[in-house]
Each structure stands twice: as structure tokens, then as C-alpha cells.
XYZ file of C-alpha atoms in Angstrom:
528
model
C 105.070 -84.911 -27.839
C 102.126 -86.727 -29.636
C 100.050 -86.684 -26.919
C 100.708 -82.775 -26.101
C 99.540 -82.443 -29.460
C 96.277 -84.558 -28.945
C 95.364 -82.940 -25.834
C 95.579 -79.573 -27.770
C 93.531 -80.589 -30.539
C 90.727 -81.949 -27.979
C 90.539 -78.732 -25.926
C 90.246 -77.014 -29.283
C 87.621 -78.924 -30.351
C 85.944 -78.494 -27.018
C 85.964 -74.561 -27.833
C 84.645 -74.116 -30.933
C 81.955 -77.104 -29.884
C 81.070 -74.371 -26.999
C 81.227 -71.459 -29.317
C 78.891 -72.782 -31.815
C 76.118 -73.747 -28.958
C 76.121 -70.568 -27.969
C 75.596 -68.907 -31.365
C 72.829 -71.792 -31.724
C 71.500 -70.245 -28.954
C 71.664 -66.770 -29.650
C 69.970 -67.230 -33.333
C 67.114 -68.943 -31.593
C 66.401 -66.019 -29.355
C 66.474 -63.429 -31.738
C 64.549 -65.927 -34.036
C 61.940 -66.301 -30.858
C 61.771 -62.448 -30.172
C 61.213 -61.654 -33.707
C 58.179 -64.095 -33.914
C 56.376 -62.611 -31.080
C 56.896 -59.310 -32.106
C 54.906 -60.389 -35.380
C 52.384 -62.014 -33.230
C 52.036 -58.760 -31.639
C 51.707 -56.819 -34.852
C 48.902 -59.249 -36.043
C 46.965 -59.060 -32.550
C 47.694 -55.326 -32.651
C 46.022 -55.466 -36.431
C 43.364 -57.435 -36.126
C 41.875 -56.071 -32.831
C 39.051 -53.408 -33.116
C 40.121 -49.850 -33.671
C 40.075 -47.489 -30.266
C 38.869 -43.870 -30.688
C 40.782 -41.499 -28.991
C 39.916 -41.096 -25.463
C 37.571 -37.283 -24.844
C 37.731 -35.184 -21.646
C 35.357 -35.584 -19.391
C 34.890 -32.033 -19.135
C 34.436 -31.751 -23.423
C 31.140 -34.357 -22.400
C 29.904 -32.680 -19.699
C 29.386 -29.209 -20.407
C 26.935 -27.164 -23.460
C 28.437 -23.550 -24.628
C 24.881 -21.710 -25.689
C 24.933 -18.108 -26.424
C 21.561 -15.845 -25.355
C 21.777 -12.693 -27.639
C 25.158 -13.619 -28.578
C 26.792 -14.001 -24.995
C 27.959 -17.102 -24.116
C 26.464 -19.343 -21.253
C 27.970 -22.492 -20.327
C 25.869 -25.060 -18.899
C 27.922 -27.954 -16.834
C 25.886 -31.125 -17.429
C 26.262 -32.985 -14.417
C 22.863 -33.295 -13.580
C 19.417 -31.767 -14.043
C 17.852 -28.953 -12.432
C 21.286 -26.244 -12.268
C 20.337 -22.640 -12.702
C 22.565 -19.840 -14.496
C 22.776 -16.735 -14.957
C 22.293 -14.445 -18.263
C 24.621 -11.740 -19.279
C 21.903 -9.532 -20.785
C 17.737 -9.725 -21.293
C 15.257 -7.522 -22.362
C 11.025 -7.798 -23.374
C 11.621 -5.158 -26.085
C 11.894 -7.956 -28.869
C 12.942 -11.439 -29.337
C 16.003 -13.068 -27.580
C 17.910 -15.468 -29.450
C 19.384 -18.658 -28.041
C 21.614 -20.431 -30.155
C 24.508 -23.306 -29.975
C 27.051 -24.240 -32.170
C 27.222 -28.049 -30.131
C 25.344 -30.635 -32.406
C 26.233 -33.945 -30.249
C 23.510 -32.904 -27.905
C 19.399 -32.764 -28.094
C 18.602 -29.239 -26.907
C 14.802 -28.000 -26.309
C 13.917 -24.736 -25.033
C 10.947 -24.496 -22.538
C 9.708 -27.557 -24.683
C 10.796 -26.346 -28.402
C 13.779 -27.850 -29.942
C 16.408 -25.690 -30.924
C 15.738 -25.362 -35.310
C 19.322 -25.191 -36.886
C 20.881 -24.400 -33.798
C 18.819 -21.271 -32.796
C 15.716 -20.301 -31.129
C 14.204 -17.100 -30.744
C 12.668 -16.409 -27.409
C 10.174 -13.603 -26.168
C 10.156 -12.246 -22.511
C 7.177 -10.844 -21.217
C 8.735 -10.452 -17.548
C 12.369 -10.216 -16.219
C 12.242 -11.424 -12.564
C 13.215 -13.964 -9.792
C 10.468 -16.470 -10.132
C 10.481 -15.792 -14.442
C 13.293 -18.628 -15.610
C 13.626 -20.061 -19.317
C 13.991 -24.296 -18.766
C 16.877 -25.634 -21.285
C 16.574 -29.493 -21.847
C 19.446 -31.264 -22.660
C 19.380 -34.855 -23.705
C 16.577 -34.990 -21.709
C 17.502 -33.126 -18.229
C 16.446 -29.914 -17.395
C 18.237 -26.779 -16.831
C 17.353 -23.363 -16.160
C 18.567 -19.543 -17.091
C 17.695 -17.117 -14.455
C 15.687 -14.413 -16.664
C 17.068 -12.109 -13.463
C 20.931 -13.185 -12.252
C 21.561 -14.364 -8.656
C 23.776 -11.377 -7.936
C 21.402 -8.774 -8.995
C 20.110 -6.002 -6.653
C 17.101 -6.666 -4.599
C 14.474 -3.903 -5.626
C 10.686 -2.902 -4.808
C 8.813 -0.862 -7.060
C 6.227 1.899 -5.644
C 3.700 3.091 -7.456
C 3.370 4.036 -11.035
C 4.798 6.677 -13.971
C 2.511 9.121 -15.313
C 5.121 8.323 -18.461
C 4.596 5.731 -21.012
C 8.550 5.447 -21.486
C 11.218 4.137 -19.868
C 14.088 4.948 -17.034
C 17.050 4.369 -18.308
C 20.191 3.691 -14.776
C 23.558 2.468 -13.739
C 22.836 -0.464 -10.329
C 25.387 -2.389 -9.063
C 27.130 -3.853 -12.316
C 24.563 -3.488 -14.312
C 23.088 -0.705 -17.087
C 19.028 -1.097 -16.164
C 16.061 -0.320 -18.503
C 12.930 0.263 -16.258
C 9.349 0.414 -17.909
C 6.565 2.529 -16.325
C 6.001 -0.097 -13.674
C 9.422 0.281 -12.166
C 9.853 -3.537 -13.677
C 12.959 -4.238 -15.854
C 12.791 -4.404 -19.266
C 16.454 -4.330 -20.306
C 20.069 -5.484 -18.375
C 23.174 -5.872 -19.097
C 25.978 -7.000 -16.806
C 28.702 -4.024 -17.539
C 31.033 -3.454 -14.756
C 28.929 -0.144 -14.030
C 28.811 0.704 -10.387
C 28.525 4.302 -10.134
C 29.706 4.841 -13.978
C 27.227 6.149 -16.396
C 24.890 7.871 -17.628
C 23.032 5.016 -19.649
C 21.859 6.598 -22.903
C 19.448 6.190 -25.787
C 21.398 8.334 -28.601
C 19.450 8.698 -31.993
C 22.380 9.511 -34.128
C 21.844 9.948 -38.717
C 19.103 8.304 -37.410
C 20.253 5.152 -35.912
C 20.116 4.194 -32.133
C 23.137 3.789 -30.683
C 22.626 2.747 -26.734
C 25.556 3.782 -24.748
C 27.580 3.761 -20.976
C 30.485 3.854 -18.901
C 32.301 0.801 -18.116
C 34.588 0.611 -14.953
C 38.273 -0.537 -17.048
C 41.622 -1.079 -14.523
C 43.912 1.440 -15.098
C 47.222 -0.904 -14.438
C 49.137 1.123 -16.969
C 48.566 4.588 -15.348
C 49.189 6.065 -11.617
C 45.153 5.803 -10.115
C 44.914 8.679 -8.481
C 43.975 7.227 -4.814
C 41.295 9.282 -2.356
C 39.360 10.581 -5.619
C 35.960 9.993 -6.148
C 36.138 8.640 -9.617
C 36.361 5.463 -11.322
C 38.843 4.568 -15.027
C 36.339 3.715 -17.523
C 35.666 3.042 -21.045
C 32.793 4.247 -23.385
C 31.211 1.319 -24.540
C 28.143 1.700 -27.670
C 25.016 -1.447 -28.221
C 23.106 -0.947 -31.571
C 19.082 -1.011 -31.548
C 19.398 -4.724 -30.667
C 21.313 -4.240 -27.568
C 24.364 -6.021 -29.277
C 27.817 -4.331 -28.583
C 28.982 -2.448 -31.946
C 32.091 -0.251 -30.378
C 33.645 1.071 -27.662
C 36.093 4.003 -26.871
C 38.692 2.541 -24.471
C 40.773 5.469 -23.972
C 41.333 9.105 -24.142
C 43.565 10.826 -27.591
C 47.021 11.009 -26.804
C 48.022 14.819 -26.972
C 50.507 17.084 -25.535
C 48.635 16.804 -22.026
C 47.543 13.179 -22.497
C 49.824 10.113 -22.674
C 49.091 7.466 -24.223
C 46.597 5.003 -23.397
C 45.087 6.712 -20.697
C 41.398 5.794 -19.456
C 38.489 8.015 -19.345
C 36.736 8.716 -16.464
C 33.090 8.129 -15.070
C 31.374 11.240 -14.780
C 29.983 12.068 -18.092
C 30.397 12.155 -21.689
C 28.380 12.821 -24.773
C 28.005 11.523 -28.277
C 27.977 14.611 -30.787
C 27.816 11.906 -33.891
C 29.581 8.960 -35.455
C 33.113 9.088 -34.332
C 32.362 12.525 -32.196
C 32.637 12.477 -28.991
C 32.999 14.301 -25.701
C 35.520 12.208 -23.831
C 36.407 13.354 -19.727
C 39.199 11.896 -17.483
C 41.150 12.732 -14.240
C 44.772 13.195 -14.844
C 47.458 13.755 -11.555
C 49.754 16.810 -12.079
C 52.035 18.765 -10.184
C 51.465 22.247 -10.291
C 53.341 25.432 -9.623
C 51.088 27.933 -11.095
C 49.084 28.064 -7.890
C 49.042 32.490 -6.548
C 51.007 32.639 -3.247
C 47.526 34.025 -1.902
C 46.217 31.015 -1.629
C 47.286 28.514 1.545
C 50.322 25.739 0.805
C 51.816 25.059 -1.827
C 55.007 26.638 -1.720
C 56.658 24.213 -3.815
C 53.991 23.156 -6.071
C 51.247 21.071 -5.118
C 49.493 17.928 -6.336
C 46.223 17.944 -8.196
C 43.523 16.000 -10.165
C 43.695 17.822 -13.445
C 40.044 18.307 -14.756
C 39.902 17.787 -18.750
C 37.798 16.800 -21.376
C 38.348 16.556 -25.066
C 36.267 16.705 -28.073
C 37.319 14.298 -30.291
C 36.029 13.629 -34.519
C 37.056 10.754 -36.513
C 40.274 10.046 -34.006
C 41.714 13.521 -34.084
C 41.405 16.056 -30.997
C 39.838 19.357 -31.832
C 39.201 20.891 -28.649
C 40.875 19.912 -25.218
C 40.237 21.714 -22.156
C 42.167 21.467 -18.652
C 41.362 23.102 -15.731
C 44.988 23.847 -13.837
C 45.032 26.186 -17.343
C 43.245 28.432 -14.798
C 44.897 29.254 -12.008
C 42.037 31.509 -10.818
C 39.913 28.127 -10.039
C 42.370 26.882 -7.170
C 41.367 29.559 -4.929
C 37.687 28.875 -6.066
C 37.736 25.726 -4.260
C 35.173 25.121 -1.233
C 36.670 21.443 -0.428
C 39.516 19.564 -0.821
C 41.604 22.311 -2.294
C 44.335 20.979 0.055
C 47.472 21.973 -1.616
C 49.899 20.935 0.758
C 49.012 17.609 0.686
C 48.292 16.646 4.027
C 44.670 15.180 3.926
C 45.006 13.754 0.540
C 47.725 12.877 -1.640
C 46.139 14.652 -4.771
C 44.366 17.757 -4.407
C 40.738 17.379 -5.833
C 39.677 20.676 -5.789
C 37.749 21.194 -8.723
C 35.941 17.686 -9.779
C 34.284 17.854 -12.982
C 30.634 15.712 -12.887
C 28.709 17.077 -15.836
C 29.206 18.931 -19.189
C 26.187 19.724 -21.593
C 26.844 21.735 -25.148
C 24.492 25.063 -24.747
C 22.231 24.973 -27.304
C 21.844 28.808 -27.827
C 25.379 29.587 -29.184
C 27.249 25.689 -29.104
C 29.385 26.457 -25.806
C 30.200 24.075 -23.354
C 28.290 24.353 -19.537
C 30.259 22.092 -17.384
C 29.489 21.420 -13.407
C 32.680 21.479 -10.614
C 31.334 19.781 -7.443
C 34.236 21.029 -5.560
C 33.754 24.725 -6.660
C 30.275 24.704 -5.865
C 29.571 26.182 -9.812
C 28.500 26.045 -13.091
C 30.926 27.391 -15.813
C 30.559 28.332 -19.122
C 33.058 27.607 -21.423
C 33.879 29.115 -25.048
C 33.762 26.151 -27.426
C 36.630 28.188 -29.423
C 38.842 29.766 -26.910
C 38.608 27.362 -23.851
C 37.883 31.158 -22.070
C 35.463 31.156 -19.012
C 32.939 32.877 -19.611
C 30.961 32.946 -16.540
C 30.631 31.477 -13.319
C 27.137 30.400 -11.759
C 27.546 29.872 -7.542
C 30.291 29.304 -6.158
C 33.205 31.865 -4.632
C 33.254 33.379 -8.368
C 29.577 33.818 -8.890
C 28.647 36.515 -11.482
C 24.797 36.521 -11.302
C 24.260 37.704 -7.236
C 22.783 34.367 -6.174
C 20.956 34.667 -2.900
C 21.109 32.450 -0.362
C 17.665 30.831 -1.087
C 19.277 30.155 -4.836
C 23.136 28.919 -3.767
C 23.700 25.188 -4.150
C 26.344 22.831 -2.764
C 28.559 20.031 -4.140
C 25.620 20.166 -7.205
C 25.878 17.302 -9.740
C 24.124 17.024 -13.300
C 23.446 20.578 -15.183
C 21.277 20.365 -18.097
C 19.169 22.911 -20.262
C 15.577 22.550 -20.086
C 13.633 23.043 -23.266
C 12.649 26.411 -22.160
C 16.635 27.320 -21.861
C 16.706 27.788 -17.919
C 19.311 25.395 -16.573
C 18.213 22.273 -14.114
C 20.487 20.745 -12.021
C 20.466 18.678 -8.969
C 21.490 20.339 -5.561
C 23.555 18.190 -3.213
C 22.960 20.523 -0.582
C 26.043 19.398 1.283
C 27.608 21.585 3.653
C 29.769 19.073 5.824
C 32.930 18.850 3.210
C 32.895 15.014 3.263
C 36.593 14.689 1.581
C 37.801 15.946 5.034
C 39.212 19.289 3.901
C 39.025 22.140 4.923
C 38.620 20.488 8.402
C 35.596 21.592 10.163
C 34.878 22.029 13.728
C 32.426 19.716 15.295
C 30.199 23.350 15.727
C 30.452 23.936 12.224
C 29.616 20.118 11.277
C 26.602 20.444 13.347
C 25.498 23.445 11.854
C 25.892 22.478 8.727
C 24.031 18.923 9.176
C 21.315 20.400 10.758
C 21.092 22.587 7.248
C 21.341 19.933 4.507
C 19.039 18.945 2.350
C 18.790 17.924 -1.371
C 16.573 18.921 -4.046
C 16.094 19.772 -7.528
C 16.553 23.408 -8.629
C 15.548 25.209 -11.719
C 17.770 28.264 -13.055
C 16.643 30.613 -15.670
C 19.235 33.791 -16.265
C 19.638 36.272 -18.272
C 23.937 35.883 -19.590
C 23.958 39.822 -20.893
C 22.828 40.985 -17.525
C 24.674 38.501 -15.301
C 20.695 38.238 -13.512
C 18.657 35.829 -12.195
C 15.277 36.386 -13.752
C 13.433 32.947 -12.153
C 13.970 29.918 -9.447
C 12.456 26.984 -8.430
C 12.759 24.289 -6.683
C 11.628 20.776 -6.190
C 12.361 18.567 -3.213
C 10.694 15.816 -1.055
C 11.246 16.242 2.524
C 13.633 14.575 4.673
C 15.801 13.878 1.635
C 19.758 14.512 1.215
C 22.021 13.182 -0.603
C 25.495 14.211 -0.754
C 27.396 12.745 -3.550
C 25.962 12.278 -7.174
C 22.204 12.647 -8.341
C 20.499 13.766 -10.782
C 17.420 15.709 -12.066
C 15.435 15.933 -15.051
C 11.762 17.617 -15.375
C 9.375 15.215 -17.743
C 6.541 17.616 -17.723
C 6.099 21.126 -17.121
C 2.078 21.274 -16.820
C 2.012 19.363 -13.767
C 6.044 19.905 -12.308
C 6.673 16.515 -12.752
C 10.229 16.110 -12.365
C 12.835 12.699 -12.375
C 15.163 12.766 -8.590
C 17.991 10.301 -8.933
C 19.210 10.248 -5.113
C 22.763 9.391 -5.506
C 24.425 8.236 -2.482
C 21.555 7.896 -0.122
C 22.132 9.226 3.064
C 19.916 6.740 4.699
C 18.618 3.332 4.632
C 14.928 3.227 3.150
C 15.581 6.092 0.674
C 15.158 5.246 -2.929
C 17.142 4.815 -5.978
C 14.904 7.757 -7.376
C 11.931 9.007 -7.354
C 8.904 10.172 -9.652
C 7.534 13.623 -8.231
C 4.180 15.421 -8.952
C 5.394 18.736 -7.759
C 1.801 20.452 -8.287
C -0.181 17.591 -6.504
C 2.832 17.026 -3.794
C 2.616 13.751 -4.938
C 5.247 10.839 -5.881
C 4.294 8.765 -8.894
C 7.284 6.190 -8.402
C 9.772 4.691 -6.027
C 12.346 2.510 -6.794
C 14.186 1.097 -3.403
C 16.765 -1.279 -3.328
C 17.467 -3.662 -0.229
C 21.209 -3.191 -0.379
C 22.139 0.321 1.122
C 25.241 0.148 -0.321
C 23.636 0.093 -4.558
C 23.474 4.165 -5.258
C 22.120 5.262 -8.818
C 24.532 7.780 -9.798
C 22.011 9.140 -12.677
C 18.882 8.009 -13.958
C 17.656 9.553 -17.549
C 13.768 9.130 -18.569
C 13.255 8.581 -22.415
C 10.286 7.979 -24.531
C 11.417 4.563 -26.201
């Protein structure tokens, strides 16, 4: 029994001999792992500080802004060219950054505060402005890559300037046919570019092509969704109008359109758009539409301090659907909306403050009360109250203005072909018509009580047409000097537009442009 009890107390012993190596053990680890941790917090401590690690693409690039619009330069290696969003020779340029990590020098000057002020004397290819950074050298196209090619023929007899919508760009051309002002604004075919002296500030102004995601686009129209956008005296954006007034025939946020507009004052405007309707107010006289028909609703709006105080829309008038010469296809067939009036120009009569507006598609000129929204009288065109002749007709005509005599100027298309593919035309009848067209400028004076024509004239150089857009202006009357903007050219080699002598058969100017496809839609001359 003694020795069961001995051999007990051994194994016993054994046990708690094993249990208290093992917590030997175990205290010595966590003793070990708690030193080095120190030892790491000391090495951690006493090792130099590490900044934070930067991009490499925060290094390597410099945000400058040229009159205010940004140009990022990537600075991965001298001699890079880029482009400018806007440039004139009118007055300074500024160049500034807001980046003070880098040396910056412009064509050899350092920038003073973070600006420099910079004057042009030429906008071209071979004209570039050299930006040194740190050292390397960089470059800003005073012209941008994607540009349009253009030659310049001859000279104005004008001291001012030509002011145009190319590609997408608004152009300022001096008397040279050189460029003296660009900005890039989405502007193909949108316009006009204006100089507007309004309580007498200048406010510069265009149309700039917008998507339209929010509204149906009314596909197989010749228009484009803009946005009125307004640059003060400096060229510097100040305000833009980006969509129509909601009303009772608008819906909200709904996009103007590119034909025209006008600025009446500050917060006074002429707006226009293109809106798709169905219609059943169309007379069973005229062909389709037995069960109503789609159309491009023609309507403009005159709009003060955000309010609408006149709106005008042409399916109001029944009597114009059976006015139209082309694409008055109300069943639908051709084109999915009916285009049959298309609004391109409106001017405010100066005589008694009514509205003169030009319909492509009707082939007139209507006068509009201001008051009423009542025609008052139709010039050309299926409705025509003053007995034009055939020498004085005009076709698909864009652009009516007043000239300071009162007689009315617009540009005749001269197109006799109905290019929107309705009605359809025999080949015959397209022949005939081709072998007719040609475009021109054409001078209107009448007499409204009378419903006469009491003079005409015309301008034209030969071999010309155009038929789509255009425009015309006369800049003086002692010699018949008059401004042709050519539109959509009908062939390659024809210009943008064209300075014509009239008296001495003579053109002053030529602008041409290498790309067939760059049309002007309207070119204005001004003084300044």
C-alpha cells in the first residue's frame, strides 16, 4: 500500500514539474514578443519621417487657364503642342495658373503672381505662344489642330469685321479675311454670331448645339437643339439661355432651336424652337391626313425678365398647311414629321414693331401682328398678296432683314428640286428644275397699303447656288456692295462667302475653306 502511495506522489510531482516548464515557457515568449514589438516601436520612432507618396499624374501635368479656360499641359517631355479654347488680337490675353510648385515663363517672361498678359498680333498655323516649364518648352497653338483649313481672297472695302458660325467654332474675321476672334462653341450650322450693343454694353452672342436627351428630336428635320449663349466685351461668357419658357404649348425644359433669335434687351429675348405635334386641324382639301398628321410645330416666344409675353405657333393656322411647297407630307410616308413650314429668320419691323418672319418650306415672308399673332400678309409663296412676277419669286429663301431704306433683303435659295424628297418629283421635273437654279441676293421694297411691288433688285455671282441656308446683307449702297453667305455650297471650290462690288462686277473677298463639308450658315458684317 506504501508503495502505491509513493508511486502516486512521484507521478504527481512529475505533473506539476511539466506544468510549470511549460508556463516558464509560455512567460518567456510573450516576454520575447513584447520586447521586439518595443524594438519595433523605437526603430519605427527614430527612423526619418516618410511624406506621403503623390501621383504621378499630380507631378506630371500644369492646369493654366488662357482667358479663363483651362489648358492642361501633360509634362512628360518638351516640345507638346495644345490647343486653345478661345483667342483674339482685339486686346490682351491673359494666361494665368494657380500651380506654384512649378517655374513657368511665357515666350521668355515669367509668369508675375501667377498671370501674364499676352498680345496677339496674328492667329494662325505657324503663330504659337512657347510655355516653359521648369525649363522645357511647350507650345499653345494660337490656331487649334482641328480648325478648318481656309484661304483668304482678296480684300474688304470695310474697315470692320465678319462676324460667322465654321465648324465648331463662332469666327471673328478682320478686313483681310484673317481671324481675329474664336471660340470653340459646339456651333456647326447654329448661329447667327452677334455684336449686340445693349444700355450700352456689348454683349457678344450665338447658338450653341445642346443634346436634347430629355425631349423626342424630331429625326429628318433640318435643325439642330441649341442654347443661347452671351460673352461680355472681353469675350468672357456672362449667361446663357438654355431653354425655352415652359407654357401651355411648351413643356418644360425644352431646347431652342438654331435658326435665329434676337436680343430685344437685358433679359428680352426672342427665343425659336421646333416642337413635334399631332395635328387634326389640317382642311380635308388638302392630301393625307385623315387621321391627323405629324408636324414640326413652328414657334417662337418673346420672353422679358423670365415671363412669356408673346408666343406664336404656326399649326394655330391651319391655312399654312396647304401653303406648303415641300415636305408638307401629311401622311407620313417620306418623313416621320411633316416639316412643312420651317421657320429660318424673324426680324421686328421697325416701322410699326411687328414681327417679319421667313418659312423656307412655304417659299414666304409673313408678317405677323406683334399683338394679335394675326397674319398680316404674305410675301411669295402659294399665298402671295403683292403679284410677284416670276423675275421677283424666290425659293426655299433664308435670312429676311430690313434695309435702312425699309425695302426688305433677303437671300434667295433659288431651289427648285425639293431636296427633303417630298412632293416627289419626276426625273423631267428634277431636270428642269436643276437646269433653273441659281442663288442670289434680292432686294424688296413694297408698298403694305397697296399690297405692290414698287422696286427689285438683285445681286448674284454667276454659277452660284446654294440650296440650304445663306445669307445677305448690303454694306454700302453707293457702290452695291453687298455680304453673300453661301450656305450649303453646292460645289467644291465655292466659298464660305463672298464680298461683292455689284456696280464694278467685282468681288472684294473670298473666304474658301478646304473641307467641303464646313458651310457658313450666316455671316453678319459689323463695324467693331
Amino acid at each position: 500500500m506504501k508503495q502505491k502511495k509513493s508511486i502516486g506522489l512521484v507521478i504527481g510531482l512529475l505533473v506539476v514539474c511539466i506544468i510549470a516548464v511549460c508556463a516558464f515557457f509560455k512567460a518567456f515568449d510573450m516576454y520575447r514578443n513584447t520586447h521586439r514589438k518595443l524594438d519595433d516601436i523605437l526603430t519605427l520612432s527614430s527612423a526619418p519621417k516618410q511624406e506621403p507618396a503623390v501621383s504621378e499624374a499630380a507631378e506630371s501635368t500644369l492646369k493654366l487657364y488662357v482667358n479663363n479656360e483651362p489648358v492642361t499641359l501633360t509634362l512628360d517631355g518638351s516640345g507638346a503642342e495644345y490647343d486653345c479654347f478661345t483667342l483674339h488680337t482685339d486686346f490682351e490675353n491673359t494666361i494665368t495658373t494657380e500651380d506654384s510648385s512649378h517655374t513657368v515663363m511665357v515666350n521668355g517672361e515669367e509668369l508675375k503672381d501667377g498671370s501674364y498678359s499676352l498680345a496677339l498680333d496674328e492667329i494662325s498655323r505657324t503663330n504659337k505662344i512657347t510655355v516653359s516649364v521648369d525649363g522645357e518648352e511647350y507650345y499653345l497653338r494660337t490656331l487649334p489642330e482641328d480648325f478648318p483649313e481656309l484661304t483668304a481672297l482678296g480684300e474688304s472695302s470695310m474697315d470692320g469685321y465678319f462676324y460667322t458660325t465654321l465648324g465648331n467654332f463662332v469666327v471673328k474675321f478682320d478686313k483681310k479675311g484673317q481671324v481675329a476672334f474664336y471660340r470653340r462653341a459646339n456651333a456647326t450650322n447654329a448661329g447667327p454670331f452677334r455684336r449686340n450693343e445693349i444700355d450700352g454694353e456689348v454683349i457678344y452672342s450665338y447658338l450653341e448645339g445642346r443634346s436634347s436627351d430629355e425631349h423626342v428630336f424630331l429625326t429628318g428635320t433640318g435643325y439642330r437643339t441649341t442654347a443661347l449663349v452671351m460673352l461680355n466685351e472681353q469675350y468672357q461668357k456672362v449667361d446663357e439661355v438654355p431653354y425655352m419658357v415652359e407654357s401651355e404649348k411648351i413643356p418644360a425644359n425644352f431646347p431652342l432651336e438654331n435658326h435665329d433669335y434676337l436680343i430685344l434687351g437685358k433679359d428680352h429675348y426672342i427665343l425659336t424652337t421646333y416642337l413635334g405635334k399631332k395635328v387634326t386641324n389640317i382642311s380635308e382639301s388638302v392630301e393625307g391626313s385623315d387621321y391627323g398628321a405629324n408636324v414640326v410645330a413652328c414657334i417662337f416666344q418673346e420672353v422679358k425678365d423670365g415671363e412669356v409675353i408673346f408666343e406664336w405657333d404656326s399649326t394655330d393656322h391651319p391655312e399654312l398647311y396647304e401653303a406648303s411647297l415641300e415636305a408638307g407630307d401629311y401622311d407620313n410616308t417620306v418623313k416621320f414629321w411633316a416639316d412643312y413650314a420651317h421657320f429660318n429668320s424673324i426680324v421686328i419691323d421697325p416701322k410699326d414693331n411687328n414681327f417679319v418672319c421667313s418659312y423656307r418650306n412655304l417659299d414666304s415672308i409673313i408678317k405677323i401682328d406683334r399683338e394679335t399673332g394675326e397674319i398680316l400678309w404674305y410675301l411669295g409663296g402659294k399665298n402671295d398678296d403683292f403679284g410677284l412676277t416670276e423675275e421677283q419669286q424666290f425659293h426655299r429663301q433664308h435670312n429676311a432683314t430690313f434695309t435702312e431704306d425699309g425695302s426688305l433683303l433677303l437671300f434667295d435659295n433659288g431651289c427648285l428640286t425639293n431636296i427633303l424628297g417630298y412632293p416627289e418629283l419626276s426625273a423631267e421635273e428634277k431636270a428642269e428644275g436643276e437646269s433653273k437654279q441659281y442663288s442670289r441676293g434680292i432686294k424688296i421694297t413694297i408698298d403694305e397699303e397697296k399690297k405692290e411691288v414698287t422696286d427689285f433688285k438683285e445681286y448674284t455671282v454667276d454659277g452660284f447656288y446654294s440650296s440650304s441656308m445663306g445669307s445677305a446683307q448690303i454694306l454700302d449702297d453707293s457702290t452695291d456692295t453687298i455680304l453673300l453667305g453661301w450656305g450649303g455650297k453646292s460645289k467644291v471650290g465655292m466659298p464660305l462667302f463672298s464680298e461683292v462690288n455689284s456696280s464694278e462686277k467685282k468681288i472684294n473677298l473670298e473666304i474658301l475653306c478646304a473641307d467641303s463639308d464646313i458651310n457658313c450658315y450666316r455671316v453678319t458684317y459689323y463695324d467693331k
